PDB file of C-alpha atoms and ligand atoms in Angstrom:
ATOM      1  CA  LEU V   1       0.228  -0.120  -0.088  1.00 92.00           C
ATOM      2  CA  LEU V   2       2.879   2.390  -0.006  1.00 89.00           C
ATOM      3  CA  SER V   3       2.426   3.106  -3.525  1.00 89.00           C
ATOM      4  CA  ALA V   4      -1.446   3.412  -3.096  1.00 91.00           C
ATOM      5  CA  ASP V   5      -2.999   6.780  -3.173  1.00 91.00           C
ATOM      6  CA  PHE V   6      -3.320   8.222   0.491  1.00 91.00           C
ATOM      7  CA  LEU V   7      -5.876  10.598  -0.572  1.00 94.00           C
ATOM      8  CA  HIS V   8      -8.242   8.280  -1.914  1.00 93.00           C
ATOM      9  CA  LEU V   9      -7.170   5.155   0.058  1.00 94.00           C
ATOM     10  CA  SER V  10     -10.818   3.639   0.406  1.00 95.00           C
ATOM     11  CA  LYS V  11     -10.712   3.499  -3.318  1.00 93.00           C
ATOM     12  CA  ASP V  12      -7.385   1.619  -3.741  1.00 93.00           C
ATOM     13  CA  ILE V  13      -8.408  -0.795  -0.847  1.00 95.00           C
ATOM     14  CA  GLU V  14     -11.537  -1.770  -2.519  1.00 94.00           C
ATOM     15  CA  MET V  15      -9.842  -2.380  -5.804  1.00 91.00           C
ATOM     16  CA  VAL V  16      -7.178  -4.828  -4.188  1.00 92.00           C
ATOM     17  CA  ASN V  17     -10.547  -6.539  -2.735  1.00 95.00           C
ATOM     18  CA  GLN V  18     -11.705  -6.933  -5.929  1.00 92.00           C
ATOM     19  CA  SER V  19      -8.411  -8.115  -7.287  1.00 90.00           C
ATOM     20  CA  GLU V  20      -6.598 -11.675  -7.127  1.00 89.00           C
ATOM     21  CA  ALA V  21      -4.143 -10.420  -4.710  1.00 92.00           C
ATOM     22  CA  ASP V  22      -4.216 -12.417  -1.618  1.00 94.00           C
ATOM     23  CA  TRP V  23      -2.818  -9.989   0.985  1.00 97.00           C
ATOM     24  CA  PHE V  24      -2.158  -6.012   1.772  1.00 97.00           C
ATOM     25  CA  HIS V  25       1.438  -5.262   2.411  1.00 97.00           C
ATOM     26  CA  LEU V  26       1.482  -2.756   4.719  1.00 97.00           C
ATOM     27  CA  ASP V  27       5.216  -1.024   5.121  1.00 96.00           C
ATOM     28  CA  ILE V  28       5.472   0.824   8.668  1.00 97.00           C
ATOM     29  CA  MET V  29       8.428   3.085   9.007  1.00 96.00           C
ATOM     30  CA  ASP V  30       9.983   4.908  11.658  1.00 96.00           C
ATOM     31  CA  GLY V  31      12.254   7.543  10.862  1.00 96.00           C
ATOM     32  CA  VAL V  32      14.882   5.924  12.823  1.00 97.00           C
ATOM     33  CA  PHE V  33      15.159   2.189  11.742  1.00 97.00           C
ATOM     34  CA  VAL V  34      14.789   3.571   7.998  1.00 96.00           C
ATOM     35  CA  PRO V  35      15.357   7.270   6.988  1.00 94.00           C
ATOM     36  CA  ASN V  36      11.660   7.679   5.875  1.00 94.00           C
ATOM     37  CA  ILE V  37       8.526   7.943   7.990  1.00 95.00           C
ATOM     38  CA  SER V  38       5.236   6.096   6.180  1.00 94.00           C
ATOM     39  CA  TYR V  39       2.062   5.943   8.446  1.00 95.00           C
ATOM     40  CA  GLY V  40       1.074   4.318  11.762  1.00 95.00           C
ATOM     41  CA  LEU V  41      -1.388   2.608  14.063  1.00 97.00           C
ATOM     42  CA  PRO V  42      -4.337   4.939  13.098  1.00 96.00           C
ATOM     43  CA  VAL V  43      -4.157   4.232   9.531  1.00 97.00           C
ATOM     44  CA  VAL V  44      -3.756   0.455   9.907  1.00 98.00           C
ATOM     45  CA  ALA V  45      -6.624   0.387  12.148  1.00 98.00           C
ATOM     46  CA  GLN V  46      -8.799   2.304   9.535  1.00 97.00           C
ATOM     47  CA  ILE V  47      -7.475  -0.032   6.341  1.00 98.00           C
ATOM     48  CA  LYS V  48      -8.738  -3.122   8.496  1.00 98.00           C
ATOM     49  CA  LYS V  49     -12.251  -1.760   8.456  1.00 98.00           C
ATOM     50  CA  ALA V  50     -11.973  -1.640   4.547  1.00 97.00           C
ATOM     51  CA  ALA V  51      -9.766  -4.718   3.641  1.00 98.00           C
ATOM     52  CA  GLN V  52     -11.175  -7.822   2.957  1.00 98.00           C
ATOM     53  CA  LYS V  53      -7.921  -9.647   3.305  1.00 98.00           C
ATOM     54  CA  PRO V  54      -5.172 -10.360   5.551  1.00 98.00           C
ATOM     55  CA  LEU V  55      -3.063  -7.633   6.791  1.00 98.00           C
ATOM     56  CA  ASP V  56       0.861  -8.377   6.072  1.00 98.00           C
ATOM     57  CA  VAL V  57       2.397  -5.838   8.272  1.00 98.00           C
ATOM     58  CA  HIS V  58       6.286  -5.076   7.430  1.00 98.00           C
ATOM     59  CA  LEU V  59       7.677  -3.358  10.630  1.00 98.00           C
ATOM     60  CA  MET V  60      10.802  -1.466   9.827  1.00 97.00           C
ATOM     61  CA  ILE V  61      10.828   0.140  12.968  1.00 97.00           C
ATOM     62  CA  GLU V  62      13.603  -0.270  15.628  1.00 98.00           C
ATOM     63  CA  ASP V  63      12.803  -2.197  18.583  1.00 98.00           C
ATOM     64  CA  PRO V  64       9.600  -3.264  17.236  1.00 98.00           C
ATOM     65  CA  ASP V  65       8.860  -5.135  20.886  1.00 98.00           C
ATOM     66  CA  ARG V  66       7.244  -2.132  22.011  1.00 97.00           C
ATOM     67  CA  TYR V  67       4.306  -1.649  19.411  1.00 98.00           C
ATOM     68  CA  ILE V  68       3.797  -5.330  18.803  1.00 98.00           C
ATOM     69  CA  ASP V  69       0.464  -5.485  21.221  1.00 98.00           C
ATOM     70  CA  GLU V  70      -0.914  -2.316  19.201  1.00 98.00           C
ATOM     71  CA  PHE V  71      -0.297  -3.632  15.606  1.00 98.00           C
ATOM     72  CA  VAL V  72      -2.392  -6.328  16.682  1.00 98.00           C
ATOM     73  CA  LYS V  73      -4.833  -4.441  18.179  1.00 98.00           C
ATOM     74  CA  SER V  74      -4.982  -2.389  14.999  1.00 98.00           C
ATOM     75  CA  GLY V  75      -5.472  -5.666  12.711  1.00 98.00           C
ATOM     76  CA  ALA V  76      -2.166  -7.193  11.982  1.00 98.00           C
ATOM     77  CA  ASP V  77      -2.610 -10.856  10.535  1.00 98.00           C
ATOM     78  CA  ILE V  78       1.039 -11.458  10.027  1.00 98.00           C
ATOM     79  CA  ILE V  79       3.826  -9.330  11.799  1.00 98.00           C
ATOM     80  CA  THR V  80       7.242  -9.368  10.227  1.00 98.00           C
ATOM     81  CA  VAL V  81       9.877  -7.577  12.136  1.00 98.00           C
ATOM     82  CA  HIS V  82      13.828  -6.797  10.971  1.00 98.00           C
ATOM     83  CA  TYR V  83      16.356  -8.927  12.381  1.00 98.00           C
ATOM     84  CA  GLU V  84      18.718  -5.829  12.678  1.00 98.00           C
ATOM     85  CA  ALA V  85      15.808  -4.114  14.546  1.00 98.00           C
ATOM     86  CA  CYS V  86      15.354  -6.428  17.174  1.00 98.00           C
ATOM     87  CA  LYS V  87      17.517  -6.660  20.656  1.00 98.00           C
ATOM     88  CA  ASP V  88      16.499 -10.658  21.047  1.00 98.00           C
ATOM     89  CA  VAL V  89      14.966 -11.540  17.796  1.00 98.00           C
ATOM     90  CA  GLU V  90      13.789 -14.943  19.093  1.00 98.00           C
ATOM     91  CA  LYS V  91      11.671 -13.114  21.744  1.00 98.00           C
ATOM     92  CA  THR V  92      10.435 -10.977  19.803  1.00 98.00           C
ATOM     93  CA  ILE V  93       9.271 -13.789  17.081  1.00 98.00           C
ATOM     94  CA  GLN V  94       7.871 -15.670  20.378  1.00 98.00           C
ATOM     95  CA  MET V  95       6.095 -12.477  21.695  1.00 98.00           C
ATOM     96  CA  ILE V  96       4.211 -12.032  18.391  1.00 98.00           C
ATOM     97  CA  ARG V  97       3.341 -16.103  18.186  1.00 97.00           C
ATOM     98  CA  GLU V  98       1.979 -15.432  21.773  1.00 97.00           C
ATOM     99  CA  LYS V  99      -0.616 -12.940  20.315  1.00 97.00           C
ATOM    100  CA  GLY V 100      -2.191 -15.476  17.682  1.00 97.00           C
ATOM    101  CA  VAL V 101      -0.860 -13.739  14.590  1.00 98.00           C
ATOM    102  CA  LYS V 102       1.495 -15.353  12.088  1.00 98.00           C
ATOM    103  CA  VAL V 103       5.196 -14.105  12.366  1.00 98.00           C
ATOM    104  CA  GLY V 104       7.701 -13.447   9.937  1.00 98.00           C
ATOM    105  CA  VAL V 105      11.442 -12.158   9.941  1.00 98.00           C
ATOM    106  CA  THR V 106      13.378  -9.980   7.340  1.00 98.00           C
ATOM    107  CA  ILE V 107      16.956  -9.015   6.660  1.00 98.00           C
ATOM    108  CA  LYS V 108      18.155  -5.985   4.581  1.00 97.00           C
ATOM    109  CA  PRO V 109      19.951  -6.601   1.454  1.00 96.00           C
ATOM    110  CA  LYS V 110      23.392  -6.538   2.961  1.00 96.00           C
ATOM    111  CA  THR V 111      22.962  -9.003   5.812  1.00 97.00           C
ATOM    112  CA  PRO V 112      23.843 -12.263   5.371  1.00 97.00           C
ATOM    113  CA  LEU V 113      21.689 -15.078   5.484  1.00 98.00           C
ATOM    114  CA  SER V 114      23.497 -16.703   8.029  1.00 98.00           C
ATOM    115  CA  VAL V 115      22.192 -14.719  10.793  1.00 98.00           C
ATOM    116  CA  LEU V 116      18.934 -16.163   9.970  1.00 98.00           C
ATOM    117  CA  GLU V 117      20.005 -19.825  10.681  1.00 97.00           C
ATOM    118  CA  PRO V 118      18.575 -20.089  14.250  1.00 97.00           C
ATOM    119  CA  LEU V 119      15.553 -18.861  13.119  1.00 98.00           C
ATOM    120  CA  LEU V 120      14.307 -20.784   9.898  1.00 98.00           C
ATOM    121  CA  ASP V 121      11.791 -23.208  12.125  1.00 97.00           C
ATOM    122  CA  LYS V 122      10.447 -20.428  14.374  1.00 98.00           C
ATOM    123  CA  VAL V 123       8.655 -18.344  11.928  1.00 98.00           C
ATOM    124  CA  ASP V 124       6.072 -18.703   9.080  1.00 98.00           C
ATOM    125  CA  MET V 125       7.767 -16.528   6.508  1.00 98.00           C
ATOM    126  CA  ILE V 126      11.180 -15.075   5.717  1.00 98.00           C
ATOM    127  CA  LEU V 127      11.163 -11.652   3.862  1.00 98.00           C
ATOM    128  CA  LEU V 128      14.077 -10.910   1.932  1.00 98.00           C
ATOM    129  CA  MET V 129      14.505  -7.499   0.883  1.00 97.00           C
ATOM    130  CA  THR V 130      15.361  -6.659  -2.961  1.00 97.00           C
ATOM    131  CA  VAL V 131      15.681  -3.174  -2.159  1.00 96.00           C
ATOM    132  CA  GLU V 132      17.272  -0.979   0.592  1.00 95.00           C
ATOM    133  CA  PRO V 133      14.051  -0.810   3.049  1.00 92.00           C
ATOM    134  CA  GLY V 134      13.048   2.985   3.379  1.00 85.00           C
ATOM    135  CA  PHE V 135      11.439   3.865   0.184  1.00 80.00           C
ATOM    136  CA  GLY V 136       8.670   2.917  -2.706  1.00 78.00           C
ATOM    137  CA  GLY V 137       9.767   2.753  -6.289  1.00 82.00           C
ATOM    138  CA  GLN V 138      13.295   1.702  -6.182  1.00 88.00           C
ATOM    139  CA  ALA V 139      14.830  -0.876  -8.319  1.00 93.00           C
ATOM    140  CA  TYR V 140      15.471  -4.799  -7.689  1.00 96.00           C
ATOM    141  CA  ILE V 141      19.090  -5.299  -6.748  1.00 96.00           C
ATOM    142  CA  PRO V 142      20.253  -8.376  -8.906  1.00 96.00           C
ATOM    143  CA  GLU V 143      22.488 -10.155  -6.424  1.00 96.00           C
ATOM    144  CA  SER V 144      18.882 -10.857  -4.284  1.00 97.00           C
ATOM    145  CA  THR V 145      18.083 -13.809  -6.888  1.00 98.00           C
ATOM    146  CA  ASP V 146      21.151 -15.912  -5.562  1.00 98.00           C
ATOM    147  CA  LYS V 147      19.956 -14.961  -2.060  1.00 98.00           C
ATOM    148  CA  ILE V 148      16.231 -16.193  -2.532  1.00 98.00           C
ATOM    149  CA  ARG V 149      18.021 -19.429  -4.312  1.00 98.00           C
ATOM    150  CA  ALA V 150      20.133 -19.975  -1.149  1.00 98.00           C
ATOM    151  CA  LEU V 151      17.625 -19.366   1.414  1.00 98.00           C
ATOM    152  CA  ARG V 152      15.375 -22.168  -0.345  1.00 98.00           C
ATOM    153  CA  LYS V 153      18.096 -24.575  -0.220  1.00 98.00           C
ATOM    154  CA  MET V 154      18.749 -23.609   3.404  1.00 98.00           C
ATOM    155  CA  LEU V 155      15.023 -24.508   3.860  1.00 98.00           C
ATOM    156  CA  ASN V 156      14.752 -27.533   1.503  1.00 98.00           C
ATOM    157  CA  ASP V 157      17.665 -29.137   3.468  1.00 98.00           C
ATOM    158  CA  ARG V 158      15.916 -28.999   6.655  1.00 98.00           C
ATOM    159  CA  GLY V 159      12.437 -30.183   5.422  1.00 98.00           C
ATOM    160  CA  LEU V 160      10.744 -26.989   5.452  1.00 98.00           C
ATOM    161  CA  THR V 161       8.392 -25.316   3.504  1.00 96.00           C
ATOM    162  CA  THR V 162       8.349 -21.924   5.209  1.00 98.00           C
ATOM    163  CA  ASP V 163       7.110 -19.215   2.919  1.00 98.00           C
ATOM    164  CA  ILE V 164       9.758 -16.982   1.027  1.00 98.00           C
ATOM    165  CA  GLU V 165       8.386 -13.115   0.556  1.00 98.00           C
ATOM    166  CA  VAL V 166      10.254 -10.738  -1.531  1.00 98.00           C
ATOM    167  CA  ASP V 167       9.833  -7.024  -1.285  1.00 96.00           C
ATOM    168  CA  GLY V 168      10.990  -4.525  -3.467  1.00 94.00           C
ATOM    169  CA  GLY V 169      11.328  -3.892  -7.305  1.00 94.00           C
ATOM    170  CA  ILE V 170       9.192  -6.871  -8.361  1.00 94.00           C
ATOM    171  CA  LYS V 171       7.664  -6.276 -11.974  1.00 93.00           C
ATOM    172  CA  LYS V 172       6.135  -8.475 -14.641  1.00 91.00           C
ATOM    173  CA  ASP V 173      10.096  -8.785 -16.300  1.00 92.00           C
ATOM    174  CA  ASN V 174      11.650 -10.042 -12.983  1.00 95.00           C
ATOM    175  CA  LEU V 175       8.629 -11.910 -11.581  1.00 95.00           C
ATOM    176  CA  GLU V 176       9.472 -15.271 -13.069  1.00 95.00           C
ATOM    177  CA  MET V 177      13.237 -14.897 -12.303  1.00 96.00           C
ATOM    178  CA  VAL V 178      12.249 -14.422  -8.655  1.00 97.00           C
ATOM    179  CA  LEU V 179       9.900 -17.368  -8.442  1.00 96.00           C
ATOM    180  CA  ASP V 180      12.292 -19.582 -10.243  1.00 96.00           C
ATOM    181  CA  ALA V 181      14.747 -18.855  -7.518  1.00 97.00           C
ATOM    182  CA  GLY V 182      12.207 -20.099  -5.012  1.00 97.00           C
ATOM    183  CA  ALA V 183      10.188 -17.062  -3.553  1.00 97.00           C
ATOM    184  CA  ASN V 184       6.612 -17.538  -3.363  1.00 95.00           C
ATOM    185  CA  VAL V 185       5.129 -14.552  -1.817  1.00 96.00           C
ATOM    186  CA  ILE V 186       5.449 -11.391  -3.815  1.00 95.00           C
ATOM    187  CA  VAL V 187       5.043  -7.812  -2.924  1.00 95.00           C
ATOM    188  CA  ALA V 188       4.288  -5.388  -5.772  1.00 92.00           C
ATOM    189  CA  GLY V 189       3.937  -1.681  -4.989  1.00 90.00           C
ATOM    190  CA  SER V 190       4.526   0.704  -7.904  1.00 87.00           C
ATOM    191  CA  ALA V 191       4.313  -2.139 -10.284  1.00 88.00           C
ATOM    192  CA  ILE V 192       0.515  -2.638  -9.091  1.00 88.00           C
ATOM    193  CA  PHE V 193      -0.713   0.884  -8.266  1.00 87.00           C
ATOM    194  CA  LYS V 194      -0.428   2.744 -11.763  1.00 83.00           C
ATOM    195  CA  ASP V 195      -2.867   2.607 -14.002  1.00 80.00           C
ATOM    196  CA  ASP V 196      -5.435  -0.283 -13.778  1.00 85.00           C
ATOM    197  CA  ILE V 197      -4.820  -2.046 -10.540  1.00 85.00           C
ATOM    198  CA  GLU V 198      -7.039  -5.025 -11.585  1.00 85.00           C
ATOM    199  CA  LYS V 199      -5.258  -5.697 -14.612  1.00 89.00           C
ATOM    200  CA  ASN V 200      -1.843  -5.308 -12.977  1.00 91.00           C
ATOM    201  CA  THR V 201      -2.988  -7.448 -10.531  1.00 90.00           C
ATOM    202  CA  ARG V 202      -4.127 -10.272 -12.894  1.00 90.00           C
ATOM    203  CA  ASP V 203      -1.256 -10.125 -14.963  1.00 91.00           C
ATOM    204  CA  PHE V 204       1.055 -10.733 -11.993  1.00 90.00           C
ATOM    205  CA  MET V 205      -1.120 -13.884 -11.190  1.00 89.00           C
ATOM    206  CA  GLU V 206      -1.167 -15.135 -14.431  1.00 90.00           C
ATOM    207  CA  ILE V 207       2.348 -15.658 -14.157  1.00 90.00           C
ATOM    208  CA  LEU V 208       2.013 -17.301 -11.015  1.00 85.00           C
ATOM    209  CA  LYS V 209      -0.371 -19.436 -11.536  1.00 84.00           C
ATOM    210  CA  LYS V 210       1.589 -20.323 -14.908  1.00 84.00           C
ATOM    211  CA  ARG V 211       4.416 -21.779 -12.709  1.00 77.00           C
ATOM    212  CA  GLN V 212       2.312 -23.823 -10.104  1.00 71.00           C
ATOM    213  CA  ALA V 213       0.207 -25.457 -12.989  1.00 70.00           C
TER     214      ALA V 213
HETATM  215 ZN1  LIG C   1       7.400  -4.091   2.939  1.00 53.30          ZN
END
């Protein structure tokens, strides 16, 4: 939703409701962990009222423990935290799980996959940032593809079918590449929220379904 029209948010939410997209992805930025500020709890609570699909909340905030409870109350269905932003990431993961919502962990492009090793069996989803977090509309970092592939292998080696979500710069022309590498949850912002949201989403889903067939 970072690329949605904030003056007419309900219109864009309704278009996503009507589209084939599965989730709403909400990027929460605090101006500390990332240089930008996006939107906060009251906006999430309003989105929840209009959204007919799960809210996938990506917390780009320092020490997220402070806000887990409030994001759950505001309607988050999935909460993903940054490894780099947590004081004790295992404790944070446990805290989210105890609230009864799904939990994800994410790393910035320059953080090595090895830090995720002890967490692989403790989360529902791993989000790989494919741009530097903080701004919409950036270009996909090409090195991300090897990272997706390596993460899928780490999961396969452990018999895990954990979701791999990718976030940043995914467009129709690199979608197949990230799917081939092993990603199965695709975040799209600027590629969706321009011109015809329903058509853009349909085009994305066609490529996804072709892969699964
Ligand atoms: Zn995100």
